[in-house]
mmCIF file with all atom_site columns, C-alpha atoms in Angstrom:
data_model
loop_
_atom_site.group_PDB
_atom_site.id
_atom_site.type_symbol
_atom_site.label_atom_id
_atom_site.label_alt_id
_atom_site.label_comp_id
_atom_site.label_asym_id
_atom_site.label_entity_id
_atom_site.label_seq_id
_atom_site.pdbx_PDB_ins_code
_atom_site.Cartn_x
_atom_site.Cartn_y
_atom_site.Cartn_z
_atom_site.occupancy
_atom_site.B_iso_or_equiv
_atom_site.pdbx_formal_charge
_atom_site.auth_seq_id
_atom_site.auth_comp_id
_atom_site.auth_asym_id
_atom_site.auth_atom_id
_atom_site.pdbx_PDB_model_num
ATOM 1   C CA . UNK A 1 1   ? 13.253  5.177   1.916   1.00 0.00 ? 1   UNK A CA 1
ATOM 2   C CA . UNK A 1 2   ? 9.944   6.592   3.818   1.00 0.00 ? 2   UNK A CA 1
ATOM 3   C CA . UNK A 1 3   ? 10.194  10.595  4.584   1.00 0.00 ? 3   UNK A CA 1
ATOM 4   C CA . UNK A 1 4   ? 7.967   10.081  7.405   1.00 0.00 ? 4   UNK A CA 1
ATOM 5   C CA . UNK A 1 5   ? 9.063   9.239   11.430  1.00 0.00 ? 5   UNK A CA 1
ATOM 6   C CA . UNK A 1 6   ? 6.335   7.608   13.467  1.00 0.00 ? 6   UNK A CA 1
ATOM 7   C CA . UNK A 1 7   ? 5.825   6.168   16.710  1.00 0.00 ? 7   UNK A CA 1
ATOM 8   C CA . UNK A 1 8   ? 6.551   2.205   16.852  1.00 0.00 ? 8   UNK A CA 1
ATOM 9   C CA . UNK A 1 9   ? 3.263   1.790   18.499  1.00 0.00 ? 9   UNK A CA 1
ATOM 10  C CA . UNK A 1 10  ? 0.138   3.215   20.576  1.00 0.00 ? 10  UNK A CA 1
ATOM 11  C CA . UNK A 1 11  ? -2.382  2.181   22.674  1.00 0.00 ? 11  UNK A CA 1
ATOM 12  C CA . UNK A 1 12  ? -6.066  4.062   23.013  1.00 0.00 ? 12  UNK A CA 1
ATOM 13  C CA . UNK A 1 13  ? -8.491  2.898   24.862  1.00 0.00 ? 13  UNK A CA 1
ATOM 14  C CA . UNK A 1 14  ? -11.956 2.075   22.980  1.00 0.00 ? 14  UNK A CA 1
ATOM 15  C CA . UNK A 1 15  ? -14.461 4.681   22.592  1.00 0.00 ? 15  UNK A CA 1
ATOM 16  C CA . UNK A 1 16  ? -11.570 7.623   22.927  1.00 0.00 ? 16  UNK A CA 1
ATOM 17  C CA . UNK A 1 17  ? -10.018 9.732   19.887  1.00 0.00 ? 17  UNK A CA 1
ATOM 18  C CA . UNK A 1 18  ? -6.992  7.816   18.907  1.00 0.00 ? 18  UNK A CA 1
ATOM 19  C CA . UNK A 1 19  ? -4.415  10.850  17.786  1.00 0.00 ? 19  UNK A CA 1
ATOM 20  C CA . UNK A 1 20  ? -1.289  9.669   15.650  1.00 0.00 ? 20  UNK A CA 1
ATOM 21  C CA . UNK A 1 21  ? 1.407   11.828  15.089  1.00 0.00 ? 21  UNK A CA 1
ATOM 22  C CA . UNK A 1 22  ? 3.667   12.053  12.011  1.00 0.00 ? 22  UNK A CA 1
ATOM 23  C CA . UNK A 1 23  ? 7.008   13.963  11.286  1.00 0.00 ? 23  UNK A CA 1
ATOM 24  C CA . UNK A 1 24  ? 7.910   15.074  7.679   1.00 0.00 ? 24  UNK A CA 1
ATOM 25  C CA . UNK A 1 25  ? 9.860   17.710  8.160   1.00 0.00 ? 25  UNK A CA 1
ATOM 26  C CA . UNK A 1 26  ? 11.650  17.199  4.354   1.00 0.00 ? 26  UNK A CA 1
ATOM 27  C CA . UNK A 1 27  ? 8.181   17.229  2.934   1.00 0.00 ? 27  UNK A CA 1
ATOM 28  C CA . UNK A 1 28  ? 8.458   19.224  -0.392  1.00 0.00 ? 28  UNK A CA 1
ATOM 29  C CA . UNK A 1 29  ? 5.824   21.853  -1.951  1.00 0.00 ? 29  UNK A CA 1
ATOM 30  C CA . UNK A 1 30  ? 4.091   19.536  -4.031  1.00 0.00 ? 30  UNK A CA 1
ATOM 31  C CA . UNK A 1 31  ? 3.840   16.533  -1.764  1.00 0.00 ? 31  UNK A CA 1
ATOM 32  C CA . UNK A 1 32  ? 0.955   15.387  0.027   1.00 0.00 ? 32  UNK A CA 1
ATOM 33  C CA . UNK A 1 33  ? 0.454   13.752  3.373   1.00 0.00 ? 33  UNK A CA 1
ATOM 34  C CA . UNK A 1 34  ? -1.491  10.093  2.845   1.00 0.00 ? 34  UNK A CA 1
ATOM 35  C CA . UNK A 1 35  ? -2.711  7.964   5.487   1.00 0.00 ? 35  UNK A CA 1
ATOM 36  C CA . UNK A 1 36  ? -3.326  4.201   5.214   1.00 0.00 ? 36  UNK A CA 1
ATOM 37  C CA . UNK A 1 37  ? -3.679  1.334   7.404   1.00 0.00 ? 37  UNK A CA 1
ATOM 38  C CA . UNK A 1 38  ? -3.354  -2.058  7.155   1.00 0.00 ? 38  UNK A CA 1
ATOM 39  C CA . UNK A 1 39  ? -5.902  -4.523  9.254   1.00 0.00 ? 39  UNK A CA 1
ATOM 40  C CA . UNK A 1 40  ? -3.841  -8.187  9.992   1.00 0.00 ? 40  UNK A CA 1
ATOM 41  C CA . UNK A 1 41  ? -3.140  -8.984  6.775   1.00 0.00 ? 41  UNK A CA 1
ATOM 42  C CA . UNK A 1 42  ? -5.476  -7.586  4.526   1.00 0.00 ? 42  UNK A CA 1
ATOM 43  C CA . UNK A 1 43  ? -4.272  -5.062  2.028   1.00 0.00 ? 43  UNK A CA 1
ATOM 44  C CA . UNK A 1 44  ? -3.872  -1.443  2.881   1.00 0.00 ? 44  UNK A CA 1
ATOM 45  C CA . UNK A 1 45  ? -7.016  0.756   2.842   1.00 0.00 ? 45  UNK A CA 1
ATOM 46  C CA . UNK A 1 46  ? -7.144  4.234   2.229   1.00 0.00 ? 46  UNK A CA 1
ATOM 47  C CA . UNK A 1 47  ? -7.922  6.398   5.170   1.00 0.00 ? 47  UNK A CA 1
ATOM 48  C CA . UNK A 1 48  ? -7.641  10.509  4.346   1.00 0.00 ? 48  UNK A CA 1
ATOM 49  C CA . UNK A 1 49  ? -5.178  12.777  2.559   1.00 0.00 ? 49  UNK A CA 1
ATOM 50  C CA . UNK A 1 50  ? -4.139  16.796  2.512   1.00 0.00 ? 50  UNK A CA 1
ATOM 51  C CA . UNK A 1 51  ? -2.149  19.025  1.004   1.00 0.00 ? 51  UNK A CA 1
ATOM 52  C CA . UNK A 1 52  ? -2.327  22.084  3.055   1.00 0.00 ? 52  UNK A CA 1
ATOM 53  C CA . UNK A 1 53  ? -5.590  22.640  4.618   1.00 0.00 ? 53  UNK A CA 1
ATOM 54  C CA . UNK A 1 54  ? -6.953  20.234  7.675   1.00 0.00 ? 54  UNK A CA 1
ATOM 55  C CA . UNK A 1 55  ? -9.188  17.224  5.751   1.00 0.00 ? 55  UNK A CA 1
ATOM 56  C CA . UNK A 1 56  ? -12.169 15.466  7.212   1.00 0.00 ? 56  UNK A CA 1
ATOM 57  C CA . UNK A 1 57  ? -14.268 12.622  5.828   1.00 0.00 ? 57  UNK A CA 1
ATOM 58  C CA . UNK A 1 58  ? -16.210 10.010  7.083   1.00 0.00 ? 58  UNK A CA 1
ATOM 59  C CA . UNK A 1 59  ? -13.208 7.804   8.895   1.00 0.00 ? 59  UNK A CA 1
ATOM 60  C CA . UNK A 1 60  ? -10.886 10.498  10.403  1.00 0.00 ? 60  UNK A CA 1
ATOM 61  C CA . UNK A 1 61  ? -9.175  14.016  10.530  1.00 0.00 ? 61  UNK A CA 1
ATOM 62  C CA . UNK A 1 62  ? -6.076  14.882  9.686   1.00 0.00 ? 62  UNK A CA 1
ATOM 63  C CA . UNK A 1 63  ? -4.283  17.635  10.770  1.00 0.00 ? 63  UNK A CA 1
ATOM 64  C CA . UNK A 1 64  ? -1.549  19.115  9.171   1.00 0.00 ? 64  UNK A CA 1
ATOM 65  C CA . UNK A 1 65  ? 0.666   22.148  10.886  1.00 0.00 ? 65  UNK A CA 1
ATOM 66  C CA . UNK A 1 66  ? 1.212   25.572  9.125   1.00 0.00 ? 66  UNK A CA 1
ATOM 67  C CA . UNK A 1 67  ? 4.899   24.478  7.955   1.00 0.00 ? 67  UNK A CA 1
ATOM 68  C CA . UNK A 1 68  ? 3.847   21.160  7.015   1.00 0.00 ? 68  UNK A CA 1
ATOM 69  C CA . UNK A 1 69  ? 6.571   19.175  8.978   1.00 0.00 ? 69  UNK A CA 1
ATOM 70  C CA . UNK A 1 70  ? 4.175   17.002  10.894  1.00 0.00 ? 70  UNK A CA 1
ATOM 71  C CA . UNK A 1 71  ? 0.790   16.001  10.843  1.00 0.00 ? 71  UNK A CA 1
ATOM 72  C CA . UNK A 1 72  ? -2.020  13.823  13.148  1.00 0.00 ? 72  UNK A CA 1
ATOM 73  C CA . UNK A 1 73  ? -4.646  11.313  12.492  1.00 0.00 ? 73  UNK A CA 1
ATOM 74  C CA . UNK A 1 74  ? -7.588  11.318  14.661  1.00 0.00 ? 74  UNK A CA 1
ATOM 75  C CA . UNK A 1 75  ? -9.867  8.481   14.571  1.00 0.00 ? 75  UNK A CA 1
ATOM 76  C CA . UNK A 1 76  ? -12.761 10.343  16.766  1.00 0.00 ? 76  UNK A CA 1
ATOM 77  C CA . UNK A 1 77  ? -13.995 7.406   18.699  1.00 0.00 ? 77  UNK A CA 1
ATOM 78  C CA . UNK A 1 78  ? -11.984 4.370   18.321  1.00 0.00 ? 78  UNK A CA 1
ATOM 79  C CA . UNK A 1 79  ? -13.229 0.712   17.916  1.00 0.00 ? 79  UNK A CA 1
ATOM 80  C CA . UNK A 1 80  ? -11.793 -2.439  18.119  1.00 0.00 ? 80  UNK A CA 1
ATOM 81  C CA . UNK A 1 81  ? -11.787 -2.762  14.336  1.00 0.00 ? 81  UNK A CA 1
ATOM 82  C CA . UNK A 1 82  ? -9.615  0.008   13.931  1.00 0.00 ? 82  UNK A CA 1
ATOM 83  C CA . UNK A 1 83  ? -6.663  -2.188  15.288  1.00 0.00 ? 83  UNK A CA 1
ATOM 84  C CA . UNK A 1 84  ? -4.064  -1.837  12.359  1.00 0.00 ? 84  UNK A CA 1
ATOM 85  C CA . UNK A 1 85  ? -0.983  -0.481  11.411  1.00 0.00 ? 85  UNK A CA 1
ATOM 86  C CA . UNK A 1 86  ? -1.270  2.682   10.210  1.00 0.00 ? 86  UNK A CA 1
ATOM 87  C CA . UNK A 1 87  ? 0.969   4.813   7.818   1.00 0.00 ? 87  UNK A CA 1
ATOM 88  C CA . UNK A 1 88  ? 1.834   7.930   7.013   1.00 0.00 ? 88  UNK A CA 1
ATOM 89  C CA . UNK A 1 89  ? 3.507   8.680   3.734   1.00 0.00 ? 89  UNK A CA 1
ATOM 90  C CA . UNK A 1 90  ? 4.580   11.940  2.188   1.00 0.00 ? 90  UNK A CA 1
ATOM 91  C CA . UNK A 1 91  ? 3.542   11.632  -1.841  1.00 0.00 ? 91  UNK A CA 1
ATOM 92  C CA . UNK A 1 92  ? 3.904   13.718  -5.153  1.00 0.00 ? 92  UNK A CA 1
ATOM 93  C CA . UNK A 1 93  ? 1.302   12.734  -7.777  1.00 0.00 ? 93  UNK A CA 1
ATOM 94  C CA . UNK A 1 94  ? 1.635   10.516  -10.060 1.00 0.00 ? 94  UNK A CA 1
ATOM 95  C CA . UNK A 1 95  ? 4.029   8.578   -7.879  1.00 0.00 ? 95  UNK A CA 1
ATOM 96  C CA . UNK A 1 96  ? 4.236   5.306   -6.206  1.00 0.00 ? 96  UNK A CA 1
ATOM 97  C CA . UNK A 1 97  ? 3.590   5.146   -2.601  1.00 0.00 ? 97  UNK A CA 1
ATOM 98  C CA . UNK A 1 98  ? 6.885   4.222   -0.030  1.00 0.00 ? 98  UNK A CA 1
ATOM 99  C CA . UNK A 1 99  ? 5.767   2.499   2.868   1.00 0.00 ? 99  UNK A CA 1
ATOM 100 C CA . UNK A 1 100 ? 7.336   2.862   6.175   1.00 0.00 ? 100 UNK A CA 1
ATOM 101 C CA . UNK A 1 101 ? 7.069   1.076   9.446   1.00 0.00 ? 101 UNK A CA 1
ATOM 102 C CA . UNK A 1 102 ? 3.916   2.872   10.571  1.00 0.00 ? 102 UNK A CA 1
ATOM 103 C CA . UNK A 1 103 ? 2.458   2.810   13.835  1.00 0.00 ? 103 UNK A CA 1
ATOM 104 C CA . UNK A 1 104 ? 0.901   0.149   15.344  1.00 0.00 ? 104 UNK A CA 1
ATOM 105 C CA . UNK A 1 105 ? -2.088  0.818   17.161  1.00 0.00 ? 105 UNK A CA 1
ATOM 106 C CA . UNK A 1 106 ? -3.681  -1.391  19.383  1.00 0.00 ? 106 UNK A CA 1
ATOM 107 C CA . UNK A 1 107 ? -7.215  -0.385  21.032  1.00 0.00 ? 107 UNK A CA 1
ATOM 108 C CA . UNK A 1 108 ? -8.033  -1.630  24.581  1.00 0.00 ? 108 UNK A CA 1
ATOM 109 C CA . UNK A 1 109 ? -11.492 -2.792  25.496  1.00 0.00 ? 109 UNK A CA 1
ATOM 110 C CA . UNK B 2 1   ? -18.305 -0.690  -8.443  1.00 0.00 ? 1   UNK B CA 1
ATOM 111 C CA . UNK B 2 2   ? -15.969 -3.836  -7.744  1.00 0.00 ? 2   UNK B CA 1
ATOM 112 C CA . UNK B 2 3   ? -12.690 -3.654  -6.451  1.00 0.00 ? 3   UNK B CA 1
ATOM 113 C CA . UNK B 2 4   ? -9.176  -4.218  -7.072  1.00 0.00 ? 4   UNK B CA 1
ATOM 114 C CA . UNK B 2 5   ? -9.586  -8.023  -8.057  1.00 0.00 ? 5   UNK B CA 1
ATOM 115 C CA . UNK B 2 6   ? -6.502  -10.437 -7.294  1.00 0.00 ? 6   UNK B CA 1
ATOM 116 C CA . UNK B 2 7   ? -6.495  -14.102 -8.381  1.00 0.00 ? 7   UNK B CA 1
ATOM 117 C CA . UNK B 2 8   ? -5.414  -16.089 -7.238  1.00 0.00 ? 8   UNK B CA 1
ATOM 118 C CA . UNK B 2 9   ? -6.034  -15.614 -3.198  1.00 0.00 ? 9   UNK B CA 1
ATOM 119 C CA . UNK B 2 10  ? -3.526  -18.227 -2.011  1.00 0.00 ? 10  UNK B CA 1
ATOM 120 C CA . UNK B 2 11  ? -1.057  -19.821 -4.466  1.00 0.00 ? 11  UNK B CA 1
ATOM 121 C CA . UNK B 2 12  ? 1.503   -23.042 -3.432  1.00 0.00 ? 12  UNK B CA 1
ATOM 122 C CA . UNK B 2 13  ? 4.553   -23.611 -5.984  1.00 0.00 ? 13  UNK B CA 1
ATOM 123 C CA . UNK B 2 14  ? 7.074   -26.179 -5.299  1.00 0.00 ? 14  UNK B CA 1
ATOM 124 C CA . UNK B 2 15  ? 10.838  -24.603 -6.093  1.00 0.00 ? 15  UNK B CA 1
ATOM 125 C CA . UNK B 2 16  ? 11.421  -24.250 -9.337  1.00 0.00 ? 16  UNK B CA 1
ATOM 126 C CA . UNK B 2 17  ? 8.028   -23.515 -10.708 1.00 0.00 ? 17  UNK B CA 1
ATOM 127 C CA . UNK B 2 18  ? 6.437   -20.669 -12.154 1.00 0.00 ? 18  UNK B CA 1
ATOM 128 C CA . UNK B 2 19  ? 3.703   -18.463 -10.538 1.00 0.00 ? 19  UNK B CA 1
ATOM 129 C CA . UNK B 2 20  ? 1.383   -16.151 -12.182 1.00 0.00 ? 20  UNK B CA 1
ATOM 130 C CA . UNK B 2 21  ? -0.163  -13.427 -10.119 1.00 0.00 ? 21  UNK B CA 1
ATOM 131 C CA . UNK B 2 22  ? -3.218  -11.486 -11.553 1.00 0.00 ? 22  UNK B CA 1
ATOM 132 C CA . UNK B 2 23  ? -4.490  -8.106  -11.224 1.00 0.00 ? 23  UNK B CA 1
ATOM 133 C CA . UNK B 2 24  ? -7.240  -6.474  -12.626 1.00 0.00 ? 24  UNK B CA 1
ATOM 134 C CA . UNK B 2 25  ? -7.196  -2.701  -11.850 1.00 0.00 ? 25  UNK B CA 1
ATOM 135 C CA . UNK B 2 26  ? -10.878 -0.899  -10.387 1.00 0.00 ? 26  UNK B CA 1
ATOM 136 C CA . UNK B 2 27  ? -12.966 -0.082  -13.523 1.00 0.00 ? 27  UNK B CA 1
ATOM 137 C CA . UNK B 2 28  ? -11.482 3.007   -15.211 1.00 0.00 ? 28  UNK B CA 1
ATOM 138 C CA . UNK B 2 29  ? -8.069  3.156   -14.032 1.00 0.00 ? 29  UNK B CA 1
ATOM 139 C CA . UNK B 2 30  ? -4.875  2.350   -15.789 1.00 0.00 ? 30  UNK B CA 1
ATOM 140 C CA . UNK B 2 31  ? -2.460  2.671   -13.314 1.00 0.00 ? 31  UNK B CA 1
ATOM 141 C CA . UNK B 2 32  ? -1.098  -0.602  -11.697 1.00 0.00 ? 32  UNK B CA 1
ATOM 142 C CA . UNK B 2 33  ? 1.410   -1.403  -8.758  1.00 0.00 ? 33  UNK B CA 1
ATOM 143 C CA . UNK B 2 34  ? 2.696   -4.282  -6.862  1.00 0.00 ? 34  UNK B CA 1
ATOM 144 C CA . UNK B 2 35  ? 3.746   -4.443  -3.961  1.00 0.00 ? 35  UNK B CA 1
ATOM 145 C CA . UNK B 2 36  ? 5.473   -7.616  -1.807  1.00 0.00 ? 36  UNK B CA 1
ATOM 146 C CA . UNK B 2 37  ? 5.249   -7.669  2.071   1.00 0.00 ? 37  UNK B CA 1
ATOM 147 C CA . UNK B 2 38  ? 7.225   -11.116 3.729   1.00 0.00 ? 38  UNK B CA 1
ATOM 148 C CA . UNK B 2 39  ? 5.926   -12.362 6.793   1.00 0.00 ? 39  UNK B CA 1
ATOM 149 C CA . UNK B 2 40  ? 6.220   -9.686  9.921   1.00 0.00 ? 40  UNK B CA 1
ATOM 150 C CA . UNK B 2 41  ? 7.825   -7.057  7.652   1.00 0.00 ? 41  UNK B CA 1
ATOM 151 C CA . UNK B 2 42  ? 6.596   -4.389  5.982   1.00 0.00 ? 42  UNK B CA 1
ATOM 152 C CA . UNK B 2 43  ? 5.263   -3.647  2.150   1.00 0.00 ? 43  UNK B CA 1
ATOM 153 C CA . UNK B 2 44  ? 8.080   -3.578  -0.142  1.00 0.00 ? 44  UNK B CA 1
ATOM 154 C CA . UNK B 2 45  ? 7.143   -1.468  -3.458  1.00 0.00 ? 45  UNK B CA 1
ATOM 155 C CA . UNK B 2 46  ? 7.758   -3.458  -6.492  1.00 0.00 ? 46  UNK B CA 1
ATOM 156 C CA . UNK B 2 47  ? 6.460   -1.929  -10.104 1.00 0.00 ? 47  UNK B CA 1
ATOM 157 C CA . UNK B 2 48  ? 4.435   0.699   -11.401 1.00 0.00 ? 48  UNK B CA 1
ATOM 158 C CA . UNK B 2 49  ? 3.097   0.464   -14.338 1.00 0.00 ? 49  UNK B CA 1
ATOM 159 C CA . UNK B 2 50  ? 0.598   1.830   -17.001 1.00 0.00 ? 50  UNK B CA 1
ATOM 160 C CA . UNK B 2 51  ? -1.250  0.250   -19.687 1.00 0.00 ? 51  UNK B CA 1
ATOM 161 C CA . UNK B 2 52  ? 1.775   -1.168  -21.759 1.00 0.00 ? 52  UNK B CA 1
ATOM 162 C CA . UNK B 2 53  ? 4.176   0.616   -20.040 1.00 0.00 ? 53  UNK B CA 1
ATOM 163 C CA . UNK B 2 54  ? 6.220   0.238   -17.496 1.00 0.00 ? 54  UNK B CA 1
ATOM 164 C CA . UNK B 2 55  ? 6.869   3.306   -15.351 1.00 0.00 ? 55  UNK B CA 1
ATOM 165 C CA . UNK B 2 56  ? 9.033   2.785   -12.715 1.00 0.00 ? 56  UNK B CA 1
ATOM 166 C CA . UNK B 2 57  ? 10.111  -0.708  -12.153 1.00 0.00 ? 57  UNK B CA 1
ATOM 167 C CA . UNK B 2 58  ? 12.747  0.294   -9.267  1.00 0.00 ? 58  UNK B CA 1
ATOM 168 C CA . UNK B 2 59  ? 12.032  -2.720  -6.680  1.00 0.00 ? 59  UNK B CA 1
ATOM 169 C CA . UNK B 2 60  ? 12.049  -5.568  -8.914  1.00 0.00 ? 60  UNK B CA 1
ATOM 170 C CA . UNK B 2 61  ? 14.614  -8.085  -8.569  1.00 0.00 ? 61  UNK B CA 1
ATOM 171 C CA . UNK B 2 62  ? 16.572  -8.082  -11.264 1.00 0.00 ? 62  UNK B CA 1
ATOM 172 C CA . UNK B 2 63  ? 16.043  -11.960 -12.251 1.00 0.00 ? 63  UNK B CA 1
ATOM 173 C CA . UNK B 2 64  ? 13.399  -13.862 -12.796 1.00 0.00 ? 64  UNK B CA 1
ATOM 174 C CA . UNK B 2 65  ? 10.600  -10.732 -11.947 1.00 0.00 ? 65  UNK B CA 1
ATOM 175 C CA . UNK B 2 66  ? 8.255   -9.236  -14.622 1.00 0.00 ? 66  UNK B CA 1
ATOM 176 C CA . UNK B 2 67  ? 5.247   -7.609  -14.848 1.00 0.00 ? 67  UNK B CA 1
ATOM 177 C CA . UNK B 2 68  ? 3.376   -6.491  -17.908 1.00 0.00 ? 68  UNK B CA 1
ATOM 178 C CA . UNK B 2 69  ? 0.224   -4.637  -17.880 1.00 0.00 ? 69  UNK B CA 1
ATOM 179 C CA . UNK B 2 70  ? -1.384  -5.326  -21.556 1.00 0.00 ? 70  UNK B CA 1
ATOM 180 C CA . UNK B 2 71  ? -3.868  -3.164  -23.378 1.00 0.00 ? 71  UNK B CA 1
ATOM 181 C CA . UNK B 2 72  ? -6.771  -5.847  -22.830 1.00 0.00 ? 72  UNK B CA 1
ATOM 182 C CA . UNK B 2 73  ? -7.118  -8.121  -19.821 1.00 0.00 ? 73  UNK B CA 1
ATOM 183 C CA . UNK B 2 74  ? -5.157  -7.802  -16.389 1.00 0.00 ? 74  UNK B CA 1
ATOM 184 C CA . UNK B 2 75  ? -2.030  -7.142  -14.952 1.00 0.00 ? 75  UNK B CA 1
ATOM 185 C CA . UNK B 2 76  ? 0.160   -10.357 -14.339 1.00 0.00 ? 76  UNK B CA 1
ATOM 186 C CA . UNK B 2 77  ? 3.005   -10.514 -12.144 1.00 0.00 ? 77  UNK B CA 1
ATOM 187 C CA . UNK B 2 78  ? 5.247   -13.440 -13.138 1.00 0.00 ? 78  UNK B CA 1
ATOM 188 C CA . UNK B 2 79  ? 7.496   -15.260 -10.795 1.00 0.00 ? 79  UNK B CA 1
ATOM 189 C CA . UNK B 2 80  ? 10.223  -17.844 -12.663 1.00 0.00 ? 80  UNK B CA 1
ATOM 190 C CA . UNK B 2 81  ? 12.298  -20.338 -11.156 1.00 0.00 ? 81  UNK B CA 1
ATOM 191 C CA . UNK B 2 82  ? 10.348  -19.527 -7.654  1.00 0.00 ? 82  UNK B CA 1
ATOM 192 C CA . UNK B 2 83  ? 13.059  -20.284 -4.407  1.00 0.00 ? 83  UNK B CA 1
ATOM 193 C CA . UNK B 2 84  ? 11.326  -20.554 -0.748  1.00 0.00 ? 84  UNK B CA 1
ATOM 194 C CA . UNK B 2 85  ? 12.318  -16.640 0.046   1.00 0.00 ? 85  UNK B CA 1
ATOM 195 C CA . UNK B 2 86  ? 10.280  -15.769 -2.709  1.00 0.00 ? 86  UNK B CA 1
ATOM 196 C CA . UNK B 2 87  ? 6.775   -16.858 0.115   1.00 0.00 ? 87  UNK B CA 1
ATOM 197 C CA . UNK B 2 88  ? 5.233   -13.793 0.658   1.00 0.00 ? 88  UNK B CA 1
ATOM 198 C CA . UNK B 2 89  ? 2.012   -11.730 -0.032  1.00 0.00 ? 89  UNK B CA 1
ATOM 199 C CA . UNK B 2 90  ? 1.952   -9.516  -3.014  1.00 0.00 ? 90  UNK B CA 1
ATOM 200 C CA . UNK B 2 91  ? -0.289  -6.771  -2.951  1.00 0.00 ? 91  UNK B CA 1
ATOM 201 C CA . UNK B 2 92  ? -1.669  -5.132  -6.227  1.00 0.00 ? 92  UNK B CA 1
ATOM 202 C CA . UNK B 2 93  ? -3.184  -1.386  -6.047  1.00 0.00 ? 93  UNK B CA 1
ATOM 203 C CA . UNK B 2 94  ? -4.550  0.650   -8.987  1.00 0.00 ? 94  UNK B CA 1
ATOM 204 C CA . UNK B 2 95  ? -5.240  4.399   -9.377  1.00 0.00 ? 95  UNK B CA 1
ATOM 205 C CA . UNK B 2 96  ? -7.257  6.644   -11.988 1.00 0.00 ? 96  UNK B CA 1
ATOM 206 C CA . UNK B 2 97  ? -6.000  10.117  -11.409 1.00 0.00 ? 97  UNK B CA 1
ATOM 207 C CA . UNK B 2 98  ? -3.400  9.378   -9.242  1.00 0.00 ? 98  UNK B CA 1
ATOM 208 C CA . UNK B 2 99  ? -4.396  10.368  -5.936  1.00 0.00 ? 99  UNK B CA 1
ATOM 209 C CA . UNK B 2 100 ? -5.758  7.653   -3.598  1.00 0.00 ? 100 UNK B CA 1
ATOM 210 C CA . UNK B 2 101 ? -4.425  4.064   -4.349  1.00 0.00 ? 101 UNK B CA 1
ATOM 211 C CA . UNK B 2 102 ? -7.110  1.260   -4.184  1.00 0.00 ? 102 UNK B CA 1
ATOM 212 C CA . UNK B 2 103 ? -5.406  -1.678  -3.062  1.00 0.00 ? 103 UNK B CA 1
ATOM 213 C CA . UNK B 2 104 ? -6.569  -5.658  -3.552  1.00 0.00 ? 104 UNK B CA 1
ATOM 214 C CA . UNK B 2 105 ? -6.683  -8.595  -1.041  1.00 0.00 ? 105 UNK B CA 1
ATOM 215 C CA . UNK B 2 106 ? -3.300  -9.660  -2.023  1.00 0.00 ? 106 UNK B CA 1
ATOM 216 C CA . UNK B 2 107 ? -2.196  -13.328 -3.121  1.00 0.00 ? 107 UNK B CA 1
ATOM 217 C CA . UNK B 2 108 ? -0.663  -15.200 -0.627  1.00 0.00 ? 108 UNK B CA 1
ATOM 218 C CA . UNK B 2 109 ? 2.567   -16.873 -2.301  1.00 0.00 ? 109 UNK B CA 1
ATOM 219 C CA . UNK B 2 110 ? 3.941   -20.237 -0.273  1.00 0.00 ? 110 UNK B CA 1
ATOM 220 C CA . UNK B 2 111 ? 6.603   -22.006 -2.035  1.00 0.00 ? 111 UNK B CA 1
ATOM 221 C CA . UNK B 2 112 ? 7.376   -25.627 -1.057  1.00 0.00 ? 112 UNK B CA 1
#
């Protein structure tokens, strides 16, 4: 079973930071928070993933609270293309990856 | 670098036939995994494996599944005897050192 709670679904408007929230609050010392998202019905793509520390590359941030029981995406200026379900997922290494529900997120012209 | 390469992208089986899904893993790594997502549900974890291994093989069925991952060539995921519930996509992903999962296009399975 998933360790992660997320919202069914969202709506942001184009051009605005899309924020998704995540709850792990059974998230264990040596597992890390991993965001993908699947587009229709391609296969998942990689988005960002942290430990500890707040992460930042080219496609988002994520944000992850001092206890480590929940964390948010940001997608800084959403487009149309980033329509997808996204997921969160709590991992140790080594390890396969449980998918959830994840959050739908739809982006409004 | 290429991808995660799946072959073939759409496959049609009448019931009772076999299908043969391939994999070949992003240059470098030898970790493999399948995963299975029916129509308007979500992605069902299915095998892990290494080269020659298999790690954990915890969401298999338990007939007429298998998966190898050989030393030389790709991963094949081997459906026997396929049945119309067995229509899906399945989704291969590979990983070097174990952090981010690469994941292929998937091979849309439709069984007749």
């Amino acid at each position: 079973d998933a360790k992660t709670t997320q919202p069914t679904s969202m709506d942001c408007a184009e051009g605005r930071a899309a924020n998704l929230p995540c709850n792990h609050s059974t998230i264990s010392g040596n597992e890390y928070v991993y965001w993908y998202r699947q587009i229709h019905s391609q296969g998942p793509q990689y988005i960002i993933h942290g430990l500890k520390n707040n992460e930042t590359n080219e496609m988002a941030s994520l944000i992850i609270t001092e206890d480590r029981k929940s964390s948010t995406l940001i997608l800084p200026h959403a487009t149309l293309r980033d329509t997808a379900v996204y997921y969160c997922i709590v991992r140790v290494e080594y390890d396969k990856i449980i998918f959830g529900k994840g959050t739908r997120l739809h982006i409004l012209p | 670098n290429a991808g995660v390469m799946q072959n073939p992208r759409h496959l049609v089986r009448r019931r009772g036939q076999e299908a043969r899904l391939r994999c070949s893993p992003m240059k470098g790594h030898s970790h493999v995994y399948w995963y299975r997502q029916l129509p308007e549900e979500g992605l069902k974890f299915m095998v892990y494996l290494q080269k020659e291994n298999i790690i954990d093989e915890s969401g298999m069925p338990k007939e007429r599944f298998s998966a190898e991952f050989p030393k030389e060539g790709p991963s094949i995921l081997r459906i026997q005897q396929v049945v119309r519930g067995d229509s899906a996509a399945y989704f291969c992903a590979s990983s070097g050192t174990n952090e981010k999962l690469f994941f292929g296009s998937g091979t849309q399975l439709s069984v007749l």
